[in-house]
């Protein structure tokens, strides 16, 4: 009930903001496909509220301001990520990254992928368990802020890529399938310095149906 009420307030507030900035707002904050407390205890309500409502909202606001009057004013997000650099790239990359991140989770997630993606994972990593281990090792070993991604090339071949800061495999011509955020803002309230523990827990909420569709 409280969640519903808060969502309503957020909805009304967002709508007012959108109306006020009708002529300048281009990119919008992605809607969560679950309530802010739905991923507990893997990701707390507080972390979701800060991560989605504050950090991601800031990237959206920044990008909308930065692209005004540039050649990216009417470009879509993927184009901006592929062709920009500096502050525009950083904010666009982070929007793309977080849009993929927040929509790949579900309170009913977990388990294993199936179908073609499962077969591709087995072919590339031997087993799903071995893939998980390699993915966690890549994320835990990334120095500083960034992302670990599972990506595919144009032939469907899988790879795990480590990206610093706002990096996304898209900039290398790959298609991102699954991304774990290793910026401290993604886990510090819940796990403090225990990044590896956080990455291990994330498997419980991955919505493999969504990831399979991206493949
Ligand atoms: Mn983040």
Short mmCIF file of N, CA and C in Angstrom, two decimals, residues 5-190:
data_model
loop_
_atom_site.label_atom_id
_atom_site.label_comp_id
_atom_site.label_asym_id
_atom_site.label_seq_id
_atom_site.Cartn_x
_atom_site.Cartn_y
_atom_site.Cartn_z
N UNK A 5 1.40 4.05 -2.89
CA UNK A 5 1.25 5.48 -2.63
C UNK A 5 2.50 6.24 -3.10
N UNK A 6 3.67 5.71 -2.74
CA UNK A 6 4.93 6.35 -3.14
C UNK A 6 5.08 6.37 -4.66
N UNK A 7 4.68 5.25 -5.29
CA UNK A 7 4.76 5.17 -6.75
C UNK A 7 3.89 6.24 -7.38
N UNK A 8 2.72 6.43 -6.78
CA UNK A 8 1.77 7.43 -7.29
C UNK A 8 2.38 8.83 -7.20
N UNK A 9 2.99 9.12 -6.05
CA UNK A 9 3.64 10.42 -5.85
C UNK A 9 4.76 10.59 -6.89
N UNK A 10 5.56 9.55 -7.03
CA UNK A 10 6.66 9.60 -8.00
C UNK A 10 6.14 9.86 -9.41
N UNK A 11 5.03 9.16 -9.72
CA UNK A 11 4.43 9.28 -11.05
C UNK A 11 3.98 10.72 -11.29
N UNK A 12 3.28 11.26 -10.31
CA UNK A 12 2.77 12.63 -10.44
C UNK A 12 3.94 13.61 -10.56
N UNK A 13 4.95 13.42 -9.71
CA UNK A 13 6.12 14.31 -9.73
C UNK A 13 6.82 14.25 -11.09
N UNK A 14 7.02 13.01 -11.57
CA UNK A 14 7.68 12.85 -12.87
C UNK A 14 6.90 13.51 -13.99
N UNK A 15 5.58 13.37 -13.92
CA UNK A 15 4.74 13.96 -14.95
C UNK A 15 4.84 15.47 -14.96
N UNK A 16 4.88 16.05 -13.76
CA UNK A 16 4.99 17.50 -13.67
C UNK A 16 6.33 17.96 -14.25
N UNK A 17 7.39 17.21 -13.92
CA UNK A 17 8.72 17.56 -14.43
C UNK A 17 8.72 17.48 -15.95
N UNK A 18 8.10 16.40 -16.47
CA UNK A 18 8.08 16.22 -17.91
C UNK A 18 7.34 17.36 -18.60
N UNK A 19 6.25 17.79 -17.98
CA UNK A 19 5.46 18.88 -18.59
C UNK A 19 6.24 20.19 -18.60
N UNK A 20 6.90 20.42 -17.48
CA UNK A 20 7.67 21.67 -17.35
C UNK A 20 8.77 21.75 -18.41
N UNK A 21 9.42 20.58 -18.65
CA UNK A 21 10.57 20.58 -19.56
C UNK A 21 10.22 20.00 -20.92
N UNK A 22 8.98 20.14 -21.31
CA UNK A 22 8.49 19.47 -22.50
C UNK A 22 9.39 19.65 -23.71
N UNK A 23 9.96 20.83 -23.85
CA UNK A 23 10.74 21.10 -25.05
C UNK A 23 12.20 20.67 -24.97
N UNK A 24 12.66 20.40 -23.75
CA UNK A 24 14.07 20.02 -23.64
C UNK A 24 14.27 18.56 -23.23
N UNK A 25 13.26 17.93 -22.62
CA UNK A 25 13.45 16.55 -22.19
C UNK A 25 13.41 15.60 -23.37
N UNK A 26 14.47 14.82 -23.51
CA UNK A 26 14.53 13.87 -24.59
C UNK A 26 14.58 12.45 -24.03
N UNK A 27 15.63 12.17 -23.30
CA UNK A 27 15.72 10.84 -22.70
C UNK A 27 15.01 10.84 -21.36
N UNK A 28 14.41 9.70 -21.04
CA UNK A 28 13.66 9.58 -19.80
C UNK A 28 14.18 8.45 -18.95
N UNK A 29 13.93 8.55 -17.66
CA UNK A 29 14.32 7.51 -16.72
C UNK A 29 13.54 6.23 -17.04
N UNK A 30 14.27 5.14 -17.23
CA UNK A 30 13.62 3.86 -17.54
C UNK A 30 12.72 3.45 -16.37
N UNK A 31 11.57 2.89 -16.69
CA UNK A 31 10.66 2.43 -15.63
C UNK A 31 11.11 1.05 -15.14
N UNK A 32 11.09 0.87 -13.82
CA UNK A 32 11.45 -0.43 -13.25
C UNK A 32 10.30 -1.41 -13.49
N UNK A 33 10.61 -2.63 -13.93
CA UNK A 33 9.55 -3.62 -14.13
C UNK A 33 9.18 -4.35 -12.83
N UNK A 34 9.51 -3.76 -11.68
CA UNK A 34 9.21 -4.36 -10.36
C UNK A 34 9.20 -3.22 -9.36
N UNK A 35 8.67 -3.45 -8.15
CA UNK A 35 8.68 -2.39 -7.15
C UNK A 35 10.08 -2.26 -6.55
N UNK A 36 10.35 -1.11 -5.91
CA UNK A 36 11.71 -0.83 -5.46
C UNK A 36 12.19 -1.81 -4.37
N UNK A 37 11.26 -2.47 -3.68
CA UNK A 37 11.68 -3.43 -2.64
C UNK A 37 11.63 -4.88 -3.13
N UNK A 38 11.32 -5.07 -4.41
CA UNK A 38 11.06 -6.44 -4.91
C UNK A 38 12.31 -7.31 -5.01
N UNK A 39 13.48 -6.68 -5.07
CA UNK A 39 14.70 -7.46 -5.25
C UNK A 39 15.42 -7.76 -3.94
N UNK A 40 14.80 -7.35 -2.82
CA UNK A 40 15.39 -7.66 -1.51
C UNK A 40 15.35 -9.17 -1.28
N UNK A 41 16.34 -9.74 -0.57
CA UNK A 41 17.47 -9.04 0.06
C UNK A 41 18.71 -8.91 -0.84
N UNK A 42 18.60 -9.32 -2.10
CA UNK A 42 19.79 -9.26 -2.97
C UNK A 42 20.20 -7.79 -3.19
N UNK A 43 19.21 -6.94 -3.55
CA UNK A 43 19.44 -5.50 -3.65
C UNK A 43 18.35 -4.81 -2.83
N UNK A 44 18.74 -4.00 -1.86
CA UNK A 44 17.77 -3.38 -0.97
C UNK A 44 16.98 -2.28 -1.67
N UNK A 45 15.81 -1.99 -1.08
CA UNK A 45 14.96 -0.90 -1.55
C UNK A 45 15.76 0.41 -1.58
N UNK A 46 16.56 0.63 -0.52
CA UNK A 46 17.33 1.87 -0.43
C UNK A 46 18.32 1.99 -1.58
N UNK A 47 18.99 0.89 -1.89
CA UNK A 47 19.96 0.92 -3.00
C UNK A 47 19.25 1.19 -4.32
N UNK A 48 18.11 0.53 -4.54
CA UNK A 48 17.36 0.77 -5.79
C UNK A 48 16.93 2.23 -5.87
N UNK A 49 16.45 2.77 -4.76
CA UNK A 49 15.98 4.16 -4.78
C UNK A 49 17.11 5.14 -5.12
N UNK A 50 18.28 4.92 -4.55
CA UNK A 50 19.41 5.80 -4.87
C UNK A 50 19.94 5.53 -6.27
N UNK A 51 20.10 4.25 -6.59
CA UNK A 51 20.74 3.87 -7.85
C UNK A 51 19.88 4.29 -9.05
N UNK A 52 18.61 3.93 -9.00
CA UNK A 52 17.69 4.25 -10.10
C UNK A 52 17.18 5.69 -10.00
N UNK A 53 16.71 6.06 -8.82
CA UNK A 53 16.06 7.36 -8.66
C UNK A 53 17.01 8.55 -8.61
N UNK A 54 18.24 8.33 -8.18
CA UNK A 54 19.20 9.46 -8.06
C UNK A 54 20.33 9.35 -9.09
N UNK A 55 21.10 8.27 -9.03
CA UNK A 55 22.25 8.16 -9.94
C UNK A 55 21.82 8.15 -11.40
N UNK A 56 20.90 7.25 -11.74
CA UNK A 56 20.49 7.16 -13.15
C UNK A 56 19.75 8.42 -13.59
N UNK A 57 18.92 8.96 -12.71
CA UNK A 57 18.21 10.20 -13.06
C UNK A 57 19.20 11.32 -13.38
N UNK A 58 20.30 11.37 -12.65
CA UNK A 58 21.32 12.40 -12.89
C UNK A 58 21.95 12.23 -14.27
N UNK A 59 22.25 10.97 -14.65
CA UNK A 59 22.81 10.73 -15.99
C UNK A 59 21.83 11.20 -17.06
N UNK A 60 20.55 10.92 -16.85
CA UNK A 60 19.51 11.31 -17.82
C UNK A 60 19.45 12.84 -17.93
N UNK A 61 19.41 13.51 -16.79
CA UNK A 61 19.37 14.97 -16.80
C UNK A 61 20.61 15.56 -17.47
N UNK A 62 21.78 15.01 -17.11
CA UNK A 62 23.04 15.50 -17.68
C UNK A 62 23.04 15.37 -19.20
N UNK A 63 22.67 14.18 -19.68
CA UNK A 63 22.72 13.96 -21.13
C UNK A 63 21.76 14.90 -21.86
N UNK A 64 20.56 15.05 -21.31
CA UNK A 64 19.59 15.94 -21.96
C UNK A 64 20.13 17.37 -22.06
N UNK A 65 20.88 17.79 -21.05
CA UNK A 65 21.47 19.14 -21.10
C UNK A 65 22.65 19.19 -22.06
N UNK A 66 23.49 18.14 -22.01
CA UNK A 66 24.74 18.15 -22.80
C UNK A 66 24.52 18.11 -24.31
N UNK A 67 23.47 17.40 -24.75
CA UNK A 67 23.30 17.22 -26.20
C UNK A 67 22.64 18.40 -26.89
N UNK A 68 22.09 19.31 -26.11
CA UNK A 68 21.42 20.46 -26.72
C UNK A 68 22.39 21.24 -27.60
N UNK A 69 22.00 21.46 -28.83
CA UNK A 69 22.83 22.24 -29.74
C UNK A 69 24.00 21.47 -30.33
N UNK A 70 24.10 20.16 -30.04
CA UNK A 70 25.18 19.36 -30.65
C UNK A 70 24.59 18.47 -31.74
N UNK A 71 25.48 17.74 -32.45
CA UNK A 71 25.00 16.86 -33.52
C UNK A 71 24.24 15.66 -32.96
N UNK A 72 24.27 15.49 -31.64
CA UNK A 72 23.57 14.36 -31.03
C UNK A 72 22.17 14.72 -30.54
N UNK A 73 21.75 15.95 -30.82
CA UNK A 73 20.48 16.46 -30.29
C UNK A 73 19.31 15.54 -30.62
N UNK A 74 19.31 14.98 -31.83
CA UNK A 74 18.19 14.13 -32.24
C UNK A 74 18.59 12.67 -32.45
N UNK A 75 19.77 12.31 -31.94
CA UNK A 75 20.26 10.94 -32.15
C UNK A 75 19.67 9.99 -31.10
N UNK A 76 19.61 8.71 -31.44
CA UNK A 76 19.17 7.75 -30.42
C UNK A 76 20.36 7.36 -29.54
N UNK A 77 20.04 6.70 -28.44
CA UNK A 77 21.04 6.42 -27.42
C UNK A 77 22.21 5.57 -27.94
N UNK A 78 21.89 4.53 -28.72
CA UNK A 78 22.92 3.64 -29.25
C UNK A 78 23.90 4.41 -30.13
N UNK A 79 23.38 5.28 -30.98
CA UNK A 79 24.23 6.08 -31.85
C UNK A 79 25.15 6.98 -31.02
N UNK A 80 24.60 7.59 -30.01
CA UNK A 80 25.41 8.49 -29.16
C UNK A 80 26.54 7.69 -28.51
N UNK A 81 26.21 6.49 -27.99
CA UNK A 81 27.22 5.67 -27.33
C UNK A 81 28.32 5.27 -28.32
N UNK A 82 27.93 4.94 -29.54
CA UNK A 82 28.92 4.51 -30.53
C UNK A 82 29.80 5.66 -31.03
N UNK A 83 29.25 6.87 -31.09
CA UNK A 83 29.95 7.94 -31.80
C UNK A 83 30.48 9.08 -30.94
N UNK A 84 30.13 9.10 -29.65
CA UNK A 84 30.53 10.25 -28.84
C UNK A 84 31.75 9.92 -27.97
N UNK A 85 32.26 10.96 -27.32
CA UNK A 85 33.29 10.73 -26.31
C UNK A 85 33.10 11.76 -25.19
N UNK A 86 33.98 11.73 -24.23
CA UNK A 86 33.93 12.71 -23.14
C UNK A 86 32.65 12.61 -22.32
N UNK A 87 32.16 13.76 -21.88
CA UNK A 87 31.01 13.79 -20.96
C UNK A 87 29.75 13.23 -21.61
N UNK A 88 29.56 13.49 -22.89
CA UNK A 88 28.36 12.97 -23.57
C UNK A 88 28.40 11.45 -23.58
N UNK A 89 29.58 10.88 -23.92
CA UNK A 89 29.70 9.42 -23.90
C UNK A 89 29.47 8.87 -22.49
N UNK A 90 30.07 9.49 -21.50
CA UNK A 90 29.95 8.98 -20.13
C UNK A 90 28.49 8.90 -19.68
N UNK A 91 27.73 9.94 -19.95
CA UNK A 91 26.34 9.95 -19.50
C UNK A 91 25.45 9.05 -20.37
N UNK A 92 25.66 9.06 -21.68
CA UNK A 92 24.88 8.19 -22.57
C UNK A 92 25.19 6.73 -22.28
N UNK A 93 26.47 6.42 -22.10
CA UNK A 93 26.87 5.05 -21.79
C UNK A 93 26.22 4.56 -20.50
N UNK A 94 26.23 5.42 -19.51
CA UNK A 94 25.63 5.02 -18.24
C UNK A 94 24.11 4.84 -18.33
N UNK A 95 23.46 5.63 -19.18
CA UNK A 95 22.00 5.43 -19.36
C UNK A 95 21.75 4.08 -20.03
N UNK A 96 22.47 3.81 -21.11
CA UNK A 96 22.31 2.54 -21.81
C UNK A 96 22.62 1.37 -20.87
N UNK A 97 23.73 1.48 -20.13
CA UNK A 97 24.13 0.41 -19.22
C UNK A 97 23.05 0.13 -18.18
N UNK A 98 22.54 1.20 -17.57
CA UNK A 98 21.55 1.02 -16.51
C UNK A 98 20.19 0.59 -17.05
N UNK A 99 19.85 0.99 -18.27
CA UNK A 99 18.59 0.52 -18.86
C UNK A 99 18.64 -1.00 -19.03
N UNK A 100 19.80 -1.50 -19.48
CA UNK A 100 19.96 -2.95 -19.62
C UNK A 100 19.98 -3.62 -18.25
N UNK A 101 20.69 -3.00 -17.31
CA UNK A 101 20.86 -3.56 -15.96
C UNK A 101 19.52 -3.69 -15.22
N UNK A 102 18.79 -2.59 -15.11
CA UNK A 102 17.57 -2.63 -14.29
C UNK A 102 16.48 -3.51 -14.90
N UNK A 103 16.48 -3.67 -16.21
CA UNK A 103 15.42 -4.47 -16.84
C UNK A 103 15.78 -5.96 -16.95
N UNK A 104 16.97 -6.34 -16.49
CA UNK A 104 17.36 -7.75 -16.60
C UNK A 104 17.11 -8.52 -15.30
N UNK A 105 16.55 -7.85 -14.30
CA UNK A 105 16.29 -8.49 -13.01
C UNK A 105 14.80 -8.71 -12.78
N UNK A 106 14.51 -9.68 -11.93
CA UNK A 106 13.13 -9.97 -11.55
C UNK A 106 13.15 -10.65 -10.19
N UNK A 107 12.13 -10.35 -9.35
CA UNK A 107 12.05 -11.07 -8.06
C UNK A 107 11.84 -12.57 -8.29
N UNK A 108 11.39 -12.95 -9.48
CA UNK A 108 11.21 -14.37 -9.80
C UNK A 108 12.36 -14.91 -10.65
N UNK A 109 13.48 -14.18 -10.64
CA UNK A 109 14.63 -14.57 -11.46
C UNK A 109 15.43 -15.70 -10.85
N UNK A 110 16.62 -15.87 -11.37
CA UNK A 110 17.50 -16.93 -10.91
C UNK A 110 17.44 -18.13 -11.83
N UNK A 111 17.99 -19.23 -11.37
CA UNK A 111 18.02 -20.44 -12.20
C UNK A 111 19.04 -20.32 -13.31
N UNK A 112 18.73 -20.97 -14.42
CA UNK A 112 19.69 -21.03 -15.53
C UNK A 112 19.02 -20.59 -16.82
N UNK A 113 19.82 -20.15 -17.80
CA UNK A 113 19.25 -19.87 -19.12
C UNK A 113 18.85 -21.17 -19.81
N UNK A 114 18.07 -21.05 -20.87
CA UNK A 114 17.69 -22.25 -21.62
C UNK A 114 17.88 -21.97 -23.11
N UNK A 115 17.58 -22.94 -23.91
CA UNK A 115 17.59 -22.78 -25.37
C UNK A 115 18.95 -22.44 -25.95
N UNK A 116 18.92 -21.58 -26.98
CA UNK A 116 20.14 -21.23 -27.73
C UNK A 116 21.21 -20.58 -26.86
N UNK A 117 20.76 -19.71 -25.93
CA UNK A 117 21.74 -19.03 -25.07
C UNK A 117 22.46 -20.05 -24.18
N UNK A 118 21.69 -20.98 -23.61
CA UNK A 118 22.30 -22.01 -22.76
C UNK A 118 23.33 -22.82 -23.55
N UNK A 119 22.98 -23.16 -24.79
CA UNK A 119 23.90 -23.93 -25.63
C UNK A 119 25.17 -23.13 -25.93
N UNK A 120 25.00 -21.83 -26.20
CA UNK A 120 26.15 -20.98 -26.51
C UNK A 120 27.06 -20.82 -25.29
N UNK A 121 26.46 -20.74 -24.10
CA UNK A 121 27.25 -20.63 -22.87
C UNK A 121 28.04 -21.91 -22.64
N UNK A 122 27.39 -23.05 -22.83
CA UNK A 122 28.08 -24.34 -22.67
C UNK A 122 29.24 -24.45 -23.67
N UNK A 123 28.97 -24.01 -24.91
CA UNK A 123 30.01 -24.11 -25.95
C UNK A 123 31.21 -23.23 -25.60
N UNK A 124 30.95 -22.03 -25.06
CA UNK A 124 32.04 -21.09 -24.81
C UNK A 124 32.74 -21.33 -23.48
N UNK A 125 32.00 -21.80 -22.47
CA UNK A 125 32.57 -21.87 -21.12
C UNK A 125 32.54 -23.27 -20.50
N UNK A 126 32.07 -24.25 -21.24
CA UNK A 126 32.05 -25.61 -20.72
C UNK A 126 30.79 -25.94 -19.95
N UNK A 127 30.39 -25.02 -19.07
CA UNK A 127 29.17 -25.22 -18.29
C UNK A 127 28.68 -23.86 -17.79
N UNK A 128 27.42 -23.83 -17.38
CA UNK A 128 26.86 -22.59 -16.82
C UNK A 128 27.61 -22.19 -15.55
N UNK A 129 27.94 -23.19 -14.73
CA UNK A 129 28.64 -22.91 -13.47
C UNK A 129 30.02 -22.31 -13.73
N UNK A 130 30.68 -22.81 -14.76
CA UNK A 130 32.01 -22.26 -15.08
C UNK A 130 31.89 -20.84 -15.64
N UNK A 131 30.84 -20.60 -16.44
CA UNK A 131 30.59 -19.24 -16.93
C UNK A 131 30.38 -18.29 -15.76
N UNK A 132 29.56 -18.70 -14.79
CA UNK A 132 29.30 -17.85 -13.62
C UNK A 132 30.60 -17.50 -12.90
N UNK A 133 31.46 -18.52 -12.75
CA UNK A 133 32.72 -18.31 -12.05
C UNK A 133 33.59 -17.30 -12.80
N UNK A 134 33.68 -17.45 -14.13
CA UNK A 134 34.51 -16.52 -14.92
C UNK A 134 33.94 -15.10 -14.89
N UNK A 135 32.62 -15.01 -14.93
CA UNK A 135 31.95 -13.70 -14.92
C UNK A 135 32.20 -13.00 -13.58
N UNK A 136 32.05 -13.75 -12.49
CA UNK A 136 32.29 -13.18 -11.16
C UNK A 136 33.75 -12.76 -10.99
N UNK A 137 34.67 -13.59 -11.48
CA UNK A 137 36.09 -13.27 -11.36
C UNK A 137 36.42 -11.99 -12.12
N UNK A 138 35.84 -11.85 -13.32
CA UNK A 138 36.06 -10.64 -14.12
C UNK A 138 35.53 -9.41 -13.38
N UNK A 139 34.33 -9.53 -12.81
CA UNK A 139 33.73 -8.38 -12.10
C UNK A 139 34.48 -8.03 -10.84
N UNK A 140 34.88 -9.05 -10.09
CA UNK A 140 35.58 -8.81 -8.82
C UNK A 140 36.97 -8.24 -9.08
N UNK A 141 37.57 -8.59 -10.22
CA UNK A 141 38.94 -8.18 -10.51
C UNK A 141 39.05 -6.86 -11.25
N UNK A 142 37.92 -6.27 -11.61
CA UNK A 142 37.95 -5.00 -12.34
C UNK A 142 38.39 -3.89 -11.38
N UNK A 143 39.44 -3.18 -11.73
CA UNK A 143 39.96 -2.14 -10.83
C UNK A 143 39.13 -0.86 -10.97
N UNK A 144 38.61 -0.38 -9.84
CA UNK A 144 37.84 0.86 -9.87
C UNK A 144 36.41 0.63 -10.31
N UNK A 145 35.80 1.66 -10.92
CA UNK A 145 34.39 1.60 -11.31
C UNK A 145 34.23 1.05 -12.71
N UNK A 146 33.17 0.31 -12.94
CA UNK A 146 32.94 -0.20 -14.29
C UNK A 146 31.88 -1.27 -14.32
N UNK A 147 31.96 -2.09 -15.36
CA UNK A 147 30.93 -3.09 -15.63
C UNK A 147 31.58 -4.37 -16.14
N UNK A 148 30.95 -5.49 -15.82
CA UNK A 148 31.32 -6.74 -16.48
C UNK A 148 30.12 -7.15 -17.32
N UNK A 149 30.39 -7.53 -18.58
CA UNK A 149 29.32 -7.84 -19.53
C UNK A 149 29.48 -9.22 -20.14
N UNK A 150 28.35 -9.84 -20.41
CA UNK A 150 28.31 -10.96 -21.35
C UNK A 150 27.81 -10.34 -22.64
N UNK A 151 28.57 -10.55 -23.73
CA UNK A 151 28.21 -9.95 -25.00
C UNK A 151 28.31 -10.99 -26.11
N UNK A 152 27.66 -10.70 -27.22
CA UNK A 152 27.79 -11.60 -28.39
C UNK A 152 28.29 -10.80 -29.58
N UNK A 153 29.01 -11.50 -30.47
CA UNK A 153 29.41 -10.84 -31.72
C UNK A 153 28.35 -11.13 -32.79
N UNK A 154 28.62 -10.70 -34.02
CA UNK A 154 27.58 -10.81 -35.06
C UNK A 154 27.27 -12.27 -35.42
N UNK A 155 28.18 -13.19 -35.04
CA UNK A 155 27.93 -14.60 -35.31
C UNK A 155 27.32 -15.33 -34.09
N UNK A 156 27.05 -14.58 -33.04
CA UNK A 156 26.46 -15.19 -31.85
C UNK A 156 27.47 -15.74 -30.87
N UNK A 157 28.77 -15.51 -31.16
CA UNK A 157 29.82 -16.01 -30.27
C UNK A 157 29.87 -15.14 -29.01
N UNK A 158 29.95 -15.79 -27.85
CA UNK A 158 29.90 -15.07 -26.58
C UNK A 158 31.28 -14.65 -26.09
N UNK A 159 31.30 -13.55 -25.34
CA UNK A 159 32.52 -13.17 -24.64
C UNK A 159 32.16 -12.40 -23.38
N UNK A 160 33.07 -12.45 -22.43
CA UNK A 160 32.93 -11.67 -21.20
C UNK A 160 33.87 -10.48 -21.34
N UNK A 161 33.33 -9.26 -21.20
CA UNK A 161 34.20 -8.10 -21.32
C UNK A 161 34.14 -7.26 -20.04
N UNK A 162 35.31 -6.74 -19.68
CA UNK A 162 35.40 -5.83 -18.55
C UNK A 162 35.46 -4.42 -19.11
N UNK A 163 34.61 -3.53 -18.62
CA UNK A 163 34.59 -2.17 -19.14
C UNK A 163 34.76 -1.19 -17.98
N UNK A 164 35.65 -0.23 -18.15
CA UNK A 164 35.84 0.79 -17.12
C UNK A 164 34.75 1.86 -17.23
N UNK A 165 34.39 2.41 -16.11
CA UNK A 165 33.46 3.55 -16.03
C UNK A 165 32.16 3.32 -16.77
N UNK A 166 31.91 4.06 -17.88
CA UNK A 166 30.63 3.95 -18.58
C UNK A 166 30.69 3.00 -19.77
N UNK A 167 31.75 2.21 -19.86
CA UNK A 167 31.96 1.37 -21.04
C UNK A 167 30.85 0.37 -21.29
N UNK A 168 30.63 0.10 -22.57
CA UNK A 168 29.62 -0.88 -22.99
C UNK A 168 30.17 -1.60 -24.22
N UNK A 169 29.97 -2.92 -24.33
CA UNK A 169 30.49 -3.67 -25.49
C UNK A 169 29.99 -3.15 -26.83
N UNK A 170 28.89 -2.41 -26.82
CA UNK A 170 28.34 -1.84 -28.04
C UNK A 170 29.37 -0.99 -28.78
N UNK A 171 30.19 -0.27 -28.02
CA UNK A 171 31.21 0.59 -28.63
C UNK A 171 32.27 -0.22 -29.37
N UNK A 172 32.35 -1.54 -29.07
CA UNK A 172 33.31 -2.42 -29.76
C UNK A 172 32.62 -3.24 -30.85
N UNK A 173 31.37 -2.90 -31.16
CA UNK A 173 30.64 -3.63 -32.19
C UNK A 173 29.98 -4.91 -31.69
N UNK A 174 29.96 -5.10 -30.38
CA UNK A 174 29.32 -6.30 -29.80
C UNK A 174 27.93 -5.94 -29.26
N UNK A 175 27.12 -6.96 -29.04
CA UNK A 175 25.78 -6.74 -28.48
C UNK A 175 25.79 -7.14 -27.00
N UNK A 176 25.49 -6.20 -26.09
CA UNK A 176 25.47 -6.54 -24.66
C UNK A 176 24.25 -7.39 -24.31
N UNK A 177 24.47 -8.45 -23.53
CA UNK A 177 23.36 -9.34 -23.15
C UNK A 177 23.03 -9.25 -21.66
N UNK A 178 24.08 -9.21 -20.84
CA UNK A 178 23.92 -9.20 -19.38
C UNK A 178 25.03 -8.34 -18.79
N UNK A 179 24.68 -7.43 -17.91
CA UNK A 179 25.70 -6.56 -17.32
C UNK A 179 25.55 -6.47 -15.81
N UNK A 180 26.67 -6.66 -15.10
CA UNK A 180 26.69 -6.44 -13.65
C UNK A 180 27.48 -5.15 -13.39
N UNK A 181 26.86 -4.26 -12.66
CA UNK A 181 27.42 -2.95 -12.34
C UNK A 181 28.37 -3.11 -11.16
N UNK A 182 29.65 -2.76 -11.33
CA UNK A 182 30.57 -2.87 -10.19
C UNK A 182 31.00 -1.50 -9.66
N UNK A 183 30.26 -0.46 -10.02
CA UNK A 183 30.45 0.83 -9.35
C UNK A 183 30.03 0.63 -7.89
N UNK A 184 30.70 1.28 -6.96
CA UNK A 184 30.33 1.10 -5.54
C UNK A 184 28.90 1.50 -5.26
N UNK A 185 28.34 2.45 -6.03
CA UNK A 185 26.96 2.88 -5.75
C UNK A 185 25.96 1.73 -5.95
N UNK A 186 26.38 0.67 -6.68
CA UNK A 186 25.48 -0.45 -6.94
C UNK A 186 25.36 -1.41 -5.75
N UNK A 187 26.36 -1.38 -4.84
CA UNK A 187 26.33 -2.39 -3.78
C UNK A 187 26.78 -1.90 -2.40
N UNK A 188 27.32 -0.69 -2.30
CA UNK A 188 27.99 -0.32 -1.06
C UNK A 188 27.06 -0.25 0.16
N UNK A 189 25.82 0.20 -0.04
CA UNK A 189 24.88 0.29 1.09
C UNK A 189 24.55 -1.09 1.65
N UNK A 190 24.55 -2.10 0.79
CA UNK A 190 24.16 -3.45 1.21
C UNK A 190 25.35 -4.35 1.52
#
